[in-house]
């Protein structure tokens, strides 16, 4: 019998976290005679997508090298992200060998999480530096003291063992 006018009232209600909310749209159609019909549309917005996490690459380094913790980064489709790191060190076969495991977890405002692990392998491939007394020639009647030898290592302590051998002359 004529034209109908449609009005819409939209209401947004916060959800449990920043990425979740509800939109309610109340539609009312009214004709020229004042007859009206109403209906409601509900749109529920949810966040079930975990953040995208980027972590530093695995690497192997000498025990005397620096082992910096490079930053991880994360992005999320609906909000802020918090990154946590748990670092664990596992001993290797000797004092200069060990493994550092860094477990990164990115969590968004709604509790969706992504985890990844970086492994840093620390090795000791550098031999100690040994310093010994200089060679010398002495008379058979002279004393032959054993001067101290010394050694240093880039990754730990050094044990010096001496084996003395005497060889008869001709």
Coordinates of N, CA and C in Angstrom, one line a residue:
X1 N 0.8 -1.2 0.0 CA 0.0 0.0 0.0 C 0.8 1.2 0.0
X2 N 2.1 1.1 -0.1 CA 3.0 2.3 -0.1 C 4.4 2.0 0.2
X3 N 5.1 3.0 0.5 CA 6.5 2.9 0.8 C 6.7 2.6 2.3
X4 N 7.8 1.8 2.5 CA 8.1 1.4 3.9 C 9.5 2.1 4.2
X5 N 9.6 2.6 5.4 CA 10.8 3.2 5.9 C 11.5 2.2 6.8
X6 N 12.8 2.0 6.6 CA 13.5 1.0 7.4 C 14.5 1.8 8.3
X7 N 14.5 1.6 9.6 CA 15.4 2.2 10.5 C 16.3 1.1 11.2
X8 N 17.5 1.4 11.5 CA 18.4 0.4 12.1 C 19.1 1.1 13.3
X9 N 19.0 0.3 14.4 CA 19.7 0.7 15.6 C 20.8 -0.3 15.9
X10 N 22.1 0.1 15.9 CA 23.2 -0.9 16.1 C 23.8 -0.7 17.5
X11 N 24.0 -1.8 18.2 CA 24.6 -1.8 19.5 C 25.8 -2.8 19.5
X12 N 26.9 -2.3 20.1 CA 28.1 -3.2 20.2 C 28.3 -3.5 21.7
X13 N 28.5 -4.8 22.0 CA 28.7 -5.2 23.3 C 30.1 -5.9 23.4
X14 N 31.0 -5.4 24.3 CA 32.3 -6.0 24.5 C 32.2 -7.5 24.9
X15 N 33.2 -8.3 24.4 CA 33.3 -9.7 24.7 C 34.3 -9.9 25.9
X16 N 34.7 -11.1 25.9 CA 35.7 -11.5 27.0 C 37.1 -10.9 26.8
X17 N 37.4 -10.6 25.6 CA 38.7 -10.0 25.3 C 38.6 -9.0 24.2
X18 N 39.7 -8.3 23.9 CA 39.7 -7.2 22.9 C 39.3 -7.6 21.5
X19 N 39.6 -8.9 21.2 CA 39.2 -9.3 19.8 C 37.8 -9.9 19.7
X20 N 37.1 -9.9 20.8 CA 35.7 -10.5 20.7 C 34.7 -9.5 21.1
X21 N 33.6 -9.4 20.4 CA 32.4 -8.5 20.7 C 31.2 -9.0 19.9
X22 N 30.1 -8.4 20.3 CA 28.8 -8.7 19.6 C 28.2 -7.5 19.1
X23 N 27.7 -7.5 17.8 CA 27.0 -6.4 17.2 C 25.5 -6.8 17.1
X24 N 24.7 -6.1 17.7 CA 23.2 -6.3 17.6 C 22.6 -5.2 16.7
X25 N 21.9 -5.6 15.6 CA 21.2 -4.6 14.7 C 19.7 -4.9 14.8
X26 N 19.0 -3.9 15.3 CA 17.6 -4.0 15.4 C 17.0 -3.2 14.2
X27 N 16.3 -3.9 13.3 CA 15.7 -3.4 12.1 C 14.2 -3.2 12.3
X28 N 13.7 -2.0 11.9 CA 12.2 -1.8 12.0 C 11.8 -1.2 10.7
X29 N 10.8 -1.9 10.1 CA 10.2 -1.4 8.9 C 8.8 -0.8 9.2
X30 N 8.6 0.5 8.8 CA 7.3 1.2 9.1 C 6.7 1.7 7.8
X31 N 5.4 1.4 7.6 CA 4.7 1.8 6.4 C 4.1 3.2 6.6
X32 N 3.4 3.8 5.6 CA 2.8 5.1 5.7 C 1.7 5.1 6.7
X33 N 1.1 4.0 7.0 CA 0.0 4.0 8.0 C 0.4 3.7 9.4
X34 N 1.8 3.6 9.7 CA 2.3 3.4 11.0 C 2.4 2.0 11.4
X35 N 2.1 1.0 10.5 CA 2.3 -0.4 10.8 C 3.8 -0.7 10.8
X36 N 4.3 -1.5 11.8 CA 5.7 -1.7 11.9 C 6.0 -3.2 12.2
X37 N 7.1 -3.6 11.7 CA 7.6 -4.9 11.9 C 9.1 -4.8 12.3
X38 N 9.5 -5.6 13.3 CA 10.9 -5.5 13.8 C 11.6 -6.8 13.7
X39 N 12.9 -6.8 13.5 CA 13.7 -8.1 13.5 C 15.1 -7.7 14.0
X40 N 15.8 -8.7 14.6 CA 17.1 -8.4 15.1 C 18.1 -9.3 14.5
X41 N 19.2 -8.7 14.1 CA 20.4 -9.5 13.6 C 21.5 -9.4 14.7
X42 N 22.1 -10.6 15.0 CA 23.2 -10.6 15.9 C 24.4 -11.2 15.2
X43 N 25.5 -10.4 15.3 CA 26.8 -10.8 14.7 C 27.8 -11.0 15.9
X44 N 28.3 -12.2 16.0 CA 29.2 -12.5 17.1 C 30.6 -12.5 16.5
X45 N 31.5 -11.7 16.9 CA 32.9 -11.6 16.5 C 33.7 -12.4 17.5
X46 N 34.5 -13.3 17.0 CA 35.4 -14.1 17.8 C 36.8 -14.0 17.4
X47 N 37.7 -14.4 18.3 CA 39.2 -14.4 17.9 C 39.7 -15.8 18.3
X48 N 39.8 -16.6 17.3 CA 40.4 -18.0 17.5 C 41.7 -18.1 16.7
X49 N 42.2 -17.0 16.1 CA 43.5 -17.1 15.4 C 44.6 -16.8 16.3
X50 N 45.6 -17.7 16.3 CA 46.8 -17.4 17.1 C 47.7 -16.4 16.4
X51 N 48.5 -15.7 17.2 CA 49.5 -14.8 16.6 C 50.5 -15.5 15.7
X52 N 51.1 -14.7 14.8 CA 52.2 -15.2 13.9 C 53.5 -14.8 14.6
X53 N 54.3 -15.8 14.9 CA 55.5 -15.6 15.7 C 56.7 -15.8 14.8
X54 N 57.7 -14.9 14.9 CA 58.9 -15.0 14.2 C 60.0 -14.9 15.2
X55 N 60.9 -16.0 15.2 CA 62.0 -16.0 16.2 C 63.3 -16.0 15.5
X56 N 64.4 -15.8 16.3 CA 65.7 -15.8 15.7 C 66.1 -17.2 15.3
X57 N 67.0 -17.3 14.3 CA 67.4 -18.6 13.7 C 68.3 -19.4 14.7
X58 N 68.3 -20.7 14.6 CA 69.2 -21.5 15.4 C 70.6 -21.2 14.9
X59 N 71.6 -21.4 15.8 CA 73.0 -21.2 15.4 C 73.9 -22.0 16.3
X60 N 75.2 -22.2 15.8 CA 76.2 -22.8 16.6 C 77.3 -21.8 16.7
X61 N 77.9 -21.7 18.0 CA 78.9 -20.7 18.3 C 80.0 -21.3 19.2
X62 N 81.1 -20.7 19.1 CA 82.3 -21.1 20.0 C 81.9 -20.6 21.4
X63 N 82.4 -21.4 22.4 CA 82.0 -21.1 23.8 C 82.5 -19.7 24.2
X64 N 83.6 -19.2 23.6 CA 84.1 -17.9 23.9 C 83.4 -16.7 23.2
X65 N 82.5 -17.1 22.3 CA 81.7 -16.0 21.6 C 80.6 -15.5 22.4
X66 N 80.1 -14.3 22.1 CA 78.9 -13.8 22.8 C 77.6 -14.6 22.3
X67 N 76.7 -14.7 23.1 CA 75.4 -15.4 22.8 C 74.2 -14.5 23.1
X68 N 74.1 -13.5 22.3 CA 73.0 -12.5 22.5 C 71.7 -13.1 22.3
X69 N 70.7 -12.6 23.0 CA 69.3 -13.0 22.7 C 68.7 -12.0 21.8
X70 N 68.6 -12.4 20.5 CA 67.9 -11.5 19.5 C 66.4 -11.5 19.8
X71 N 65.8 -10.4 19.4 CA 64.4 -10.3 19.6 C 63.5 -11.1 18.7
X72 N 62.4 -11.6 19.3 CA 61.4 -12.3 18.5 C 60.3 -11.2 18.2
X73 N 59.5 -11.5 17.2 CA 58.4 -10.5 16.9 C 57.1 -11.4 16.7
X74 N 56.0 -10.7 16.9 CA 54.7 -11.4 16.6 C 53.7 -10.4 16.2
X75 N 52.8 -10.8 15.3 CA 51.7 -10.0 14.9 C 50.4 -10.8 15.1
X76 N 49.3 -10.1 15.3 CA 48.0 -10.7 15.6 C 46.9 -10.0 14.7
X77 N 45.9 -10.7 14.3 CA 44.9 -10.2 13.5 C 43.9 -9.3 14.3
X78 N 43.9 -9.4 15.6 CA 42.8 -8.8 16.4 C 43.3 -8.0 17.6
X79 N 44.5 -7.9 17.9 CA 44.9 -7.2 19.1 C 46.4 -7.2 19.4
X80 N 46.7 -7.0 20.7 CA 48.0 -6.9 21.1 C 48.6 -8.3 21.4
X81 N 49.9 -8.4 21.4 CA 50.6 -9.7 21.6 C 51.6 -9.6 22.7
X82 N 51.7 -10.5 23.5 CA 52.8 -10.6 24.6 C 53.7 -11.8 24.2
X83 N 55.0 -11.5 24.3 CA 55.9 -12.6 24.0 C 56.7 -12.9 25.3
X84 N 56.7 -14.2 25.6 CA 57.5 -14.7 26.8 C 58.6 -15.6 26.3
X85 N 59.6 -15.7 27.1 CA 60.8 -16.6 26.7 C 61.2 -17.4 27.9
X86 N 61.4 -18.7 27.7 CA 61.9 -19.6 28.8 C 63.2 -20.1 28.2
X87 N 64.3 -19.9 29.0 CA 65.6 -20.4 28.5 C 66.1 -21.5 29.4
X88 N 66.5 -22.6 28.7 CA 67.0 -23.8 29.4 C 68.4 -24.1 28.8
X89 N 69.4 -24.4 29.7 CA 70.7 -24.8 29.3 C 70.9 -26.2 29.7
X90 N 71.4 -27.0 28.7 CA 71.7 -28.4 28.9 C 73.2 -28.6 28.7
X91 N 73.9 -29.3 29.7 CA 75.3 -29.5 29.6 C 75.6 -30.5 28.5
X92 N 76.8 -30.3 27.9 CA 77.3 -31.2 26.9 C 78.4 -32.1 27.4
X93 N 79.2 -32.6 26.5 CA 80.2 -33.6 26.9 C 81.4 -33.1 27.7
X94 N 81.6 -31.7 27.6 CA 82.7 -31.1 28.4 C 82.2 -29.7 28.8
X95 N 83.0 -29.1 29.6 CA 82.6 -27.8 30.2 C 82.3 -26.7 29.1
X96 N 83.0 -26.8 27.9 CA 82.8 -25.8 26.9 C 81.7 -26.1 25.9
X97 N 81.1 -27.3 26.1 CA 80.0 -27.7 25.2 C 78.7 -27.7 25.9
X98 N 77.7 -27.0 25.4 CA 76.3 -27.0 26.0 C 75.3 -26.5 25.0
X99 N 74.1 -26.7 25.3 CA 73.0 -26.2 24.4 C 72.1 -25.3 25.1
X100 N 71.7 -24.2 24.5 CA 70.8 -23.2 25.1 C 69.5 -23.4 24.2
X101 N 68.4 -23.6 24.9 CA 67.1 -23.7 24.2 C 66.3 -22.6 24.7
X102 N 65.8 -21.8 23.8 CA 64.9 -20.6 24.1 C 63.5 -20.9 23.5
X103 N 62.6 -21.1 24.4 CA 61.2 -21.4 24.0 C 60.4 -20.1 24.0
X104 N 60.0 -19.6 22.9 CA 59.3 -18.3 22.7 C 57.8 -18.7 22.6
X105 N 56.9 -17.9 23.3 CA 55.5 -18.1 23.2 C 54.9 -16.7 23.0
X106 N 54.1 -16.6 21.9 CA 53.3 -15.3 21.7 C 51.9 -15.6 22.0
X107 N 51.3 -14.7 22.9 CA 49.9 -14.9 23.3 C 49.2 -13.6 23.0
X108 N 48.0 -13.7 22.4 CA 47.2 -12.5 22.1 C 46.2 -12.3 23.3
X109 N 45.5 -11.2 23.2 CA 44.5 -10.8 24.3 C 43.5 -11.8 24.6
X110 N 43.2 -12.7 23.6 CA 42.1 -13.7 23.8 C 42.7 -15.0 24.3
X111 N 44.0 -15.1 24.5 CA 44.6 -16.4 25.0 C 45.1 -17.3 23.9
X112 N 44.9 -16.9 22.7 CA 45.4 -17.7 21.6 C 47.0 -17.6 21.6
X113 N 47.6 -18.8 21.4 CA 49.1 -18.7 21.5 C 49.8 -19.5 20.4
X114 N 51.0 -19.1 20.1 CA 51.9 -19.8 19.2 C 53.2 -19.9 19.9
X115 N 53.9 -21.1 19.7 CA 55.2 -21.3 20.3 C 56.2 -21.8 19.3
X116 N 57.4 -21.4 19.5 CA 58.5 -21.9 18.7 C 59.8 -21.9 19.5
X117 N 60.8 -22.7 19.1 CA 62.0 -22.9 19.9 C 63.2 -22.6 19.0
X118 N 64.1 -21.9 19.7 CA 65.4 -21.6 19.1 C 66.4 -22.4 19.8
X119 N 67.3 -23.1 19.1 CA 68.4 -23.9 19.7 C 69.7 -23.3 19.3
X120 N 70.5 -23.0 20.4 CA 71.9 -22.5 20.2 C 72.8 -23.6 20.7
X121 N 73.7 -24.1 19.8 CA 74.6 -25.1 20.2 C 76.0 -24.4 20.4
X122 N 76.5 -24.6 21.6 CA 77.8 -24.0 22.0 C 78.8 -25.1 22.0
X123 N 79.9 -24.8 21.3 CA 81.0 -25.8 21.2 C 82.3 -25.2 21.6
X124 N 83.3 -26.1 21.9 CA 84.6 -25.7 22.2 C 85.5 -26.5 21.2
X125 N 86.0 -25.8 20.2 CA 86.9 -26.4 19.2 C 88.3 -25.8 19.2
X126 N 88.5 -24.9 20.2 CA 89.8 -24.2 20.2 C 90.7 -24.8 21.2
X127 N 91.9 -25.3 20.8 CA 92.8 -25.9 21.7 C 93.4 -24.9 22.7
X128 N 93.8 -25.3 23.9 CA 94.5 -24.4 24.8 C 95.8 -23.8 24.2
X129 N 96.2 -22.7 24.7 CA 97.5 -22.1 24.4 C 98.5 -22.5 25.5
X130 N 99.6 -23.2 25.1 CA 100.5 -23.8 26.0 C 101.8 -23.0 25.9
X131 N 102.3 -22.6 27.1 CA 103.6 -21.9 27.1 C 104.6 -22.8 28.0
X132 N 105.7 -23.1 27.4 CA 106.7 -24.0 28.1 C 108.0 -23.3 28.3
X133 N 108.8 -23.7 29.2 CA 110.2 -23.1 29.4 C 111.0 -23.3 28.1
X134 N 111.9 -22.4 27.9 CA 112.8 -22.4 26.7 C 113.8 -23.6 26.8
X135 N 114.2 -24.1 25.6 CA 115.2 -25.1 25.5 C 116.5 -24.5 26.0
X136 N 117.4 -25.3 26.6 CA 118.7 -24.8 27.0 C 119.7 -26.0 27.0
X137 N 121.0 -25.6 27.1 CA 122.1 -26.6 27.1 C 122.8 -26.4 28.5
X138 N 123.1 -27.5 29.2 CA 123.8 -27.3 30.5 C 124.8 -28.4 30.6
X139 N 125.8 -28.2 31.5 CA 126.8 -29.1 31.8 C 126.2 -30.3 32.6
X140 N 126.8 -31.4 32.6 CA 126.2 -32.6 33.3 C 126.3 -32.4 34.8
X141 N 127.1 -31.5 35.2 CA 127.2 -31.3 36.7 C 126.2 -30.2 37.2
X142 N 125.6 -29.5 36.2 CA 124.6 -28.5 36.6 C 123.3 -29.1 37.0
X143 N 122.5 -28.3 37.8 CA 121.2 -28.7 38.2 C 120.3 -28.5 36.9
X144 N 119.3 -29.3 36.9 CA 118.3 -29.2 35.7 C 116.9 -29.0 36.3
X145 N 116.7 -27.8 36.8 CA 115.3 -27.6 37.4 C 114.2 -27.6 36.3
X146 N 113.0 -28.0 36.7 CA 111.9 -28.0 35.7 C 111.1 -26.7 36.0
X147 N 111.2 -25.7 35.1 CA 110.5 -24.5 35.3 C 109.0 -24.8 34.9
X148 N 108.1 -24.0 35.5 CA 106.7 -24.2 35.3 C 106.3 -23.9 33.8
X149 N 105.3 -24.7 33.4 CA 104.7 -24.5 32.1 C 103.3 -23.9 32.5
X150 N 102.7 -23.2 31.5 CA 101.4 -22.6 31.8 C 100.5 -22.8 30.5
X151 N 99.2 -22.7 30.7 CA 98.3 -22.9 29.6 C 97.0 -22.1 29.9
X152 N 96.4 -21.5 28.9 CA 95.1 -20.8 29.0 C 94.2 -21.4 27.9
X153 N 92.9 -21.4 28.2 CA 91.9 -21.9 27.3 C 90.8 -20.9 27.2
X154 N 90.2 -20.8 26.1 CA 89.1 -19.8 25.9 C 87.8 -20.2 26.5
X155 N 87.6 -21.4 27.0 CA 86.4 -21.9 27.5 C 86.4 -22.6 28.9
X156 N 87.5 -22.6 29.5 CA 87.5 -23.2 30.8 C 88.9 -23.4 31.4
X157 N 89.0 -24.2 32.3 CA 90.3 -24.5 33.0 C 91.1 -25.5 32.2
X158 N 92.5 -25.5 32.4 CA 93.4 -26.4 31.7 C 94.1 -27.2 32.8
X159 N 94.3 -28.5 32.5 CA 95.2 -29.3 33.4 C 96.4 -29.6 32.6
X160 N 97.6 -29.4 33.2 CA 98.9 -29.6 32.6 C 99.4 -30.9 33.2
X161 N 99.8 -31.8 32.3 CA 100.5 -33.0 32.8 C 101.9 -33.1 32.2
X162 N 102.9 -33.5 32.9 CA 104.2 -33.5 32.4 C 104.7 -34.9 32.5
X163 N 105.3 -35.4 31.4 CA 106.0 -36.7 31.3 C 107.4 -36.4 31.0
X164 N 108.3 -36.7 31.9 CA 109.8 -36.4 31.7 C 110.5 -37.7 31.2
X165 N 111.2 -37.6 30.1 CA 112.0 -38.7 29.6 C 113.4 -38.3 29.5
X166 N 114.3 -39.1 30.0 CA 115.7 -38.9 29.9 C 116.3 -39.9 28.9
X167 N 117.1 -39.3 27.9 CA 117.7 -40.1 26.9 C 119.2 -40.1 27.1
X168 N 119.8 -41.2 27.1 CA 121.3 -41.3 27.3 C 122.0 -40.8 26.1
X169 N 123.1 -40.1 26.3 CA 123.9 -39.5 25.2 C 124.8 -40.6 24.6
X170 N 125.5 -40.3 23.5 CA 126.3 -41.3 22.8 C 127.7 -41.4 23.3

